[in-house]
XYZ file of C-alpha atoms in Angstrom:
345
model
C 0.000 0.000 0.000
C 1.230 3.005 -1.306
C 0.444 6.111 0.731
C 0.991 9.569 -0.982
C 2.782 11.322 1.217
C 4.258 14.019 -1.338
C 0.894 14.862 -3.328
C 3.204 17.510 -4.960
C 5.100 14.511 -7.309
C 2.633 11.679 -6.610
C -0.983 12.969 -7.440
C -0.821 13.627 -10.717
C 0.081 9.749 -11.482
C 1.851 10.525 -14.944
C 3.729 8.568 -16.550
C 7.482 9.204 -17.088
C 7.972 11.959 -20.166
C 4.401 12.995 -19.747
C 4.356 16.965 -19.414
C 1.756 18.731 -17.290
C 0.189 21.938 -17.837
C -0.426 23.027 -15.033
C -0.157 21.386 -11.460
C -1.763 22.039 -7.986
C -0.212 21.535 -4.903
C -1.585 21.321 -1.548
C -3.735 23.828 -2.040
C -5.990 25.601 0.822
C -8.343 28.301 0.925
C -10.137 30.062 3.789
C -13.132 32.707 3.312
C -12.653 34.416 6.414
C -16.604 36.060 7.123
C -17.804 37.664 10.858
C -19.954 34.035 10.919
C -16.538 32.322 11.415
C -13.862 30.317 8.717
C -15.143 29.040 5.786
C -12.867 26.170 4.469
C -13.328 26.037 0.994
C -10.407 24.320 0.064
C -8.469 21.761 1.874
C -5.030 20.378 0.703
C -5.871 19.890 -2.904
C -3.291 18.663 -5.090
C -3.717 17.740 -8.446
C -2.424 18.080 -12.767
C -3.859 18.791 -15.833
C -1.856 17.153 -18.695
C -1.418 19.235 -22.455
C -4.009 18.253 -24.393
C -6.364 16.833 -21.531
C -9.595 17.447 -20.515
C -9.504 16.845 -16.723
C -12.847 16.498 -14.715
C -13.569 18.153 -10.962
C -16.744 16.564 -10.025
C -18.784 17.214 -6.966
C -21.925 18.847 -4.982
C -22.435 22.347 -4.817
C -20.742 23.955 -2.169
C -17.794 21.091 -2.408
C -14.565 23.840 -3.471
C -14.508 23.284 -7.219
C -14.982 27.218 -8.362
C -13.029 28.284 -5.995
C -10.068 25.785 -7.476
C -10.952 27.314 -10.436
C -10.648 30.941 -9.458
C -7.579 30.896 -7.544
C -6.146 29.431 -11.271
C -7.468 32.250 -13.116
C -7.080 35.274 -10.229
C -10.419 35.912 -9.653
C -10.844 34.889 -5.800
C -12.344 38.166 -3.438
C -9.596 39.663 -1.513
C -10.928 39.928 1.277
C -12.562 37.251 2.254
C -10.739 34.754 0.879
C -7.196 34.189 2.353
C -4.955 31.593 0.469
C -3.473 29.610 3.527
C -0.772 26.929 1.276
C -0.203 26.031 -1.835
C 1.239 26.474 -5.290
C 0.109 26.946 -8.191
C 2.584 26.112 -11.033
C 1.461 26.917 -15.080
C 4.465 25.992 -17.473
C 6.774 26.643 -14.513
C 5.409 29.945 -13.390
C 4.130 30.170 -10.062
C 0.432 32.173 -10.493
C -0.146 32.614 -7.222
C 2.901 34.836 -6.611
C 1.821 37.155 -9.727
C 0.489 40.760 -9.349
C -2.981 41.276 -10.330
C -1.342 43.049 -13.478
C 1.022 40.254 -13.926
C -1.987 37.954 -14.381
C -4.094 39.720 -16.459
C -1.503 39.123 -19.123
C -2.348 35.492 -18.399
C -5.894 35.716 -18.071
C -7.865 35.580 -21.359
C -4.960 34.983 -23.589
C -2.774 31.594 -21.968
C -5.645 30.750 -19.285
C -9.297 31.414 -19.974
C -12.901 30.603 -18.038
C -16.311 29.879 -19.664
C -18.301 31.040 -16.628
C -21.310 28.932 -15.519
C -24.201 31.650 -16.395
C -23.388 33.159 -19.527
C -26.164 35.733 -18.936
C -23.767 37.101 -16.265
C -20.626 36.823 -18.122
C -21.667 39.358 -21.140
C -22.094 42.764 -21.122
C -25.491 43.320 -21.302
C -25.500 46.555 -23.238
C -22.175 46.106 -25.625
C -22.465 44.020 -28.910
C -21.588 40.563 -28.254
C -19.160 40.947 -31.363
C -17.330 44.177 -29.851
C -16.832 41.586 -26.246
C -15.165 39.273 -28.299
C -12.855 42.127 -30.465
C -12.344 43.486 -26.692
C -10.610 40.862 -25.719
C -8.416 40.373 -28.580
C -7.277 43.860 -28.530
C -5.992 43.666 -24.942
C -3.709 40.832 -25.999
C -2.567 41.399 -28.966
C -1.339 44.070 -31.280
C -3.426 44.723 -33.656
C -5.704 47.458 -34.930
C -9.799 48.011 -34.471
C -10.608 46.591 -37.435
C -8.841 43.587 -37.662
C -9.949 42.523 -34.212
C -13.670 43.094 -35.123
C -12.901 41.191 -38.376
C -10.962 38.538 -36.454
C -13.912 38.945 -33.529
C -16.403 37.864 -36.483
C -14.037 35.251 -37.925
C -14.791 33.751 -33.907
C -18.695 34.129 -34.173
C -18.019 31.661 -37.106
C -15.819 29.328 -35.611
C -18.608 28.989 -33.078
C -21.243 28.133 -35.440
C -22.999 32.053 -35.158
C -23.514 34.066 -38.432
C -20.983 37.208 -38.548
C -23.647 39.327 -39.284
C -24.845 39.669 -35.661
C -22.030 40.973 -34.291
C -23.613 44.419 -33.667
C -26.455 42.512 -31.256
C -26.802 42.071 -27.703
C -26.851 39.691 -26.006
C -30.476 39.700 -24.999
C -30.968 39.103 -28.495
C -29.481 35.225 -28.203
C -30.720 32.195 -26.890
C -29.210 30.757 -23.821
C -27.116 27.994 -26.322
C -26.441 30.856 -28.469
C -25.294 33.023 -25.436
C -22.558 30.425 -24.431
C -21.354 29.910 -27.860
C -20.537 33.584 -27.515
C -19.062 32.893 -23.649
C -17.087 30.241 -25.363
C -15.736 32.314 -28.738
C -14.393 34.827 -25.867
C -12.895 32.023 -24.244
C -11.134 30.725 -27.281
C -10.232 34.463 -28.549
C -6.323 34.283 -28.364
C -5.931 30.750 -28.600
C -5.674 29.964 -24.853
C -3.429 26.677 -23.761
C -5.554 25.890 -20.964
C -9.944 26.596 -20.757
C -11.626 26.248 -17.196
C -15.084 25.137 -18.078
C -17.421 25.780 -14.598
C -20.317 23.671 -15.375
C -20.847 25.403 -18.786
C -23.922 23.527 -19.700
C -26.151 23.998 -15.974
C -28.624 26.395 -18.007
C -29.282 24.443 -21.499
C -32.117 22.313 -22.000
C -30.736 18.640 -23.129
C -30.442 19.123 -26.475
C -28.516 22.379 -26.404
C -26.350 20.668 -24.097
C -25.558 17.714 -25.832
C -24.524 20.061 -28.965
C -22.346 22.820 -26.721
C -20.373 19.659 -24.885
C -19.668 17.990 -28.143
C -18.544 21.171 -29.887
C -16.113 21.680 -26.743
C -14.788 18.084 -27.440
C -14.068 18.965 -30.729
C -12.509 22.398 -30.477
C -9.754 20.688 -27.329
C -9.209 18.017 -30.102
C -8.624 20.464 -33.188
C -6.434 23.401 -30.953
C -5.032 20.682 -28.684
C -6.411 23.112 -25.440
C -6.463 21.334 -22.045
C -9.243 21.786 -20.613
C -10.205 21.770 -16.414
C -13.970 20.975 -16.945
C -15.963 21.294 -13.391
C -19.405 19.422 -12.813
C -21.687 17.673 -10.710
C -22.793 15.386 -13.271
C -21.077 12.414 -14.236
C -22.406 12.126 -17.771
C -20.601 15.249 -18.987
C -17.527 13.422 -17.339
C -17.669 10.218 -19.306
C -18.108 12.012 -22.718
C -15.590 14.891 -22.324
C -13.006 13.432 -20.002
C -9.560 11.175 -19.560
C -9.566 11.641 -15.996
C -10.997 13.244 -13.404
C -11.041 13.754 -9.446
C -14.453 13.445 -7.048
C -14.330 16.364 -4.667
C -16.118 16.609 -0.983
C -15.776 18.892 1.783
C -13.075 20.733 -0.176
C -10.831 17.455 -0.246
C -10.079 15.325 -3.661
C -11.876 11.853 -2.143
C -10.978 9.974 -5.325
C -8.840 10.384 -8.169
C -8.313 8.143 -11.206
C -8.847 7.964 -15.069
C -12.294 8.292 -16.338
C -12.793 4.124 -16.470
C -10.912 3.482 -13.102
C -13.587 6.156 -11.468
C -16.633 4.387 -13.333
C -15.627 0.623 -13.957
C -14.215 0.696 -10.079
C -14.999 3.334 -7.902
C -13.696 2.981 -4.502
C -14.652 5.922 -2.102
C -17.823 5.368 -0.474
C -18.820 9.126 -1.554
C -18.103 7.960 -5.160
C -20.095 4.480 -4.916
C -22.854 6.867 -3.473
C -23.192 9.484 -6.466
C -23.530 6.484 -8.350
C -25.962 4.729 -6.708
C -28.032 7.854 -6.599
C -27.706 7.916 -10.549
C -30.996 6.948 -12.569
C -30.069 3.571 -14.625
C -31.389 1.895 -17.819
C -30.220 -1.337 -17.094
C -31.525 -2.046 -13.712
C -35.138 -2.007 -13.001
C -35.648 -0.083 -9.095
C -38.334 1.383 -7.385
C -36.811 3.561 -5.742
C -33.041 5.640 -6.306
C -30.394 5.141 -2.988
C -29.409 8.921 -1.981
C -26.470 9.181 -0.192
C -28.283 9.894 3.561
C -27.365 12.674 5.688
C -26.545 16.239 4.335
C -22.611 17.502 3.404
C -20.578 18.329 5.973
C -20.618 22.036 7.227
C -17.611 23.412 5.722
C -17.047 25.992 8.923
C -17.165 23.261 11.134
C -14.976 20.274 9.885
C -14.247 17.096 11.920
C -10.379 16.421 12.235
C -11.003 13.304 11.061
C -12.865 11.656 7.756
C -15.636 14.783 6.703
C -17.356 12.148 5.091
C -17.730 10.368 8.268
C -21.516 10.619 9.490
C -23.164 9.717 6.209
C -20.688 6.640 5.300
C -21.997 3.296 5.687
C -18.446 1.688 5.733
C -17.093 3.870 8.684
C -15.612 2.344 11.955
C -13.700 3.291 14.548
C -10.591 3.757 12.626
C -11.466 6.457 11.041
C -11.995 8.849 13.765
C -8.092 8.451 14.129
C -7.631 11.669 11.714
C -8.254 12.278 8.281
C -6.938 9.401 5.559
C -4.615 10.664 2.860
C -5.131 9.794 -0.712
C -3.541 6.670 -1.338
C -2.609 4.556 -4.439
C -4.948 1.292 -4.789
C -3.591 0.810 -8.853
C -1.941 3.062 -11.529
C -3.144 6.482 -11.490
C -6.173 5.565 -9.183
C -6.002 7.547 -5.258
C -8.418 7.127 -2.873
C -8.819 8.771 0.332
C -10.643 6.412 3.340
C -8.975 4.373 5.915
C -11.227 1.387 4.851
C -11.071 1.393 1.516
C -7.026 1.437 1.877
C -7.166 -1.900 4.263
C -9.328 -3.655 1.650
C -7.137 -3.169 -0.902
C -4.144 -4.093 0.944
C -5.850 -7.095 2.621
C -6.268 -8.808 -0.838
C -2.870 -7.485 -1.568
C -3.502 -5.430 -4.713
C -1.410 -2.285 -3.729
């Protein structure tokens, strides 16, 4: 059994020659409020790979954004207060940048498609002078070839040039994060945080916005840090991906180590709670109890009070992720002793 006790070399579970992007280590994040600590973020270590589309799945309220935005240098100052941690992009430490320093990051190497798109855009400026906006702040070029290069975008993302000069009340919500995402993609970015781009699209609209993702990562080789709480998006955009609760990475694995064998008993849970095709039940299996009150954390397992697997042991302080197989981490006490016990680690 293979405990990781250096998450900064071990997590990512590469293999030799394979270059990450961009790699989190031991990351924590308080918001600080006058109800008490808020901890957000709790020790999180983990890479994206060039060319990958990595998956951070988990309930509301678990720590993904806020992953997201200390990545992009968006997180409120104050409340938030970054206890540890690195964050390193192509061997540059972000979070040791000036807010100027990382806006020359921001929107041209590292870019977000924001969750409401509705939110992200300028209510009263023409979608098509958003997108030249951006492109002009990066690069140096003149008005009109960034509104012609702006419309060459509307394009790419399957919208007529010829709207450029709307708003975008004037778009449907699909349309709307087409837009989100041709701002996104403006200056070629090398890595595209994705925070549950597709909550606000009917099924159809959904189905059409995650497959053109797919295919623009595949044609501009992007990575891509894709956050969710729905495990379908996972399987058809993802290679890997990491289950997140309390603010802690529970389980952490490639997409069919996470769904052909998941190990956690948080994991097994989502899953069970999942509608299925195959098997005929009256009645769905929620995981019981409610998520664990991030201002008031247990020192040991925060999954504790709603596992069914949970003895004694684990009141003895919180597991660390440890390796069951290649690339697959799991953090509880008894998954780790059932593994070893049949001697697979």
């Amino acid at each position: 059994m293979n405990q990781l006790s250096n998450p900064e070399t071990g997590l990512a579970g590469q293999d030799a020659g394979t270059q990450n992007l961009i790699d989190i280590k031991r990351l924590t994040i308080h918001y600080e409020t006058n109800d008490g600590v808020v901890e957000a973020v709790n020790d999180v270590s983990l890479s994206v790979r060039k060319g990958e589309t990595f998956g951070l799945v988990g309930e509301t309220g678990a720590g993904k954004t806020s992953i997201a935005l200390a990545i992009i240098g968006l997180l409120p100052f104050p409340p938030t207060n970054i206890i540890s941690g690195e964050i390193i992009f192509q061997g540059e430490e972000l979070l040791k940048k000036s807010k100027i320093e990382m806006r020359q990051y921001r929107g041209k190497r590292i870019s977000m498609i924001f969750q409401d798109p509705m939110s992200a855009l300028n209510p009263v400026l023409f979608v098509g002078d958003q997108i030249a906006e951006v492109i002009r702040l990066h690069q140096r070029i003149s008005r009109q070839e960034a509104v012609e290069k702006a419309k060459e975008m509307l394009s790419f993302v399957g919208i007529r040039p010829e709207r450029y000069k709307e708003y975008p009340h004037q778009f449907s919500g699909g349309m709307k994060q087409r837009v989100v995402i041709a701002i996104a993609l403006a200056c070629n970015p090398e890595l595209i945080i994705a925070d549950e781009p597709t909550t606000a699209l009917d099924v159809t609209i959904q189905a059409q916005i995650l497959e053109f993702m797919k295919e623009l990562t595949q044609d501009k080789d992007t990575s891509m840090l894709l956050i969710t709480h729905d495990f379908g998006i996972v399987a058809e955009t993802c290679e890997r991906c990491a289950v997140v609760y309390a603010g802690e990475i529970v389980e952490i694995g490639t997409v069919e180590q996470i769904f052909d064998n998941p190990l956690h008993p948080y994991t097994i849970g989502l899953f069970n709670s999942l509608p299925s095709l195959e098997m005929d039940v009256e009645r769905l299996q929620p995981i019981p109890g409610i998520v664990a009150n991030p201002m008031d954390l247990p020192p040991w397992c925060s999954f504790y009070d709603r596992c069914d697997k949970k003895s004694d042991a684990c009141r003895n302080g919180n597991p660390q992720l440890t390796l069951v197989e290649p690339e697959h981490y799991v953090r509880c006490f008894a998954t780790a002793a059932k593994e070893e016990s049949n001697g697979i680690a």
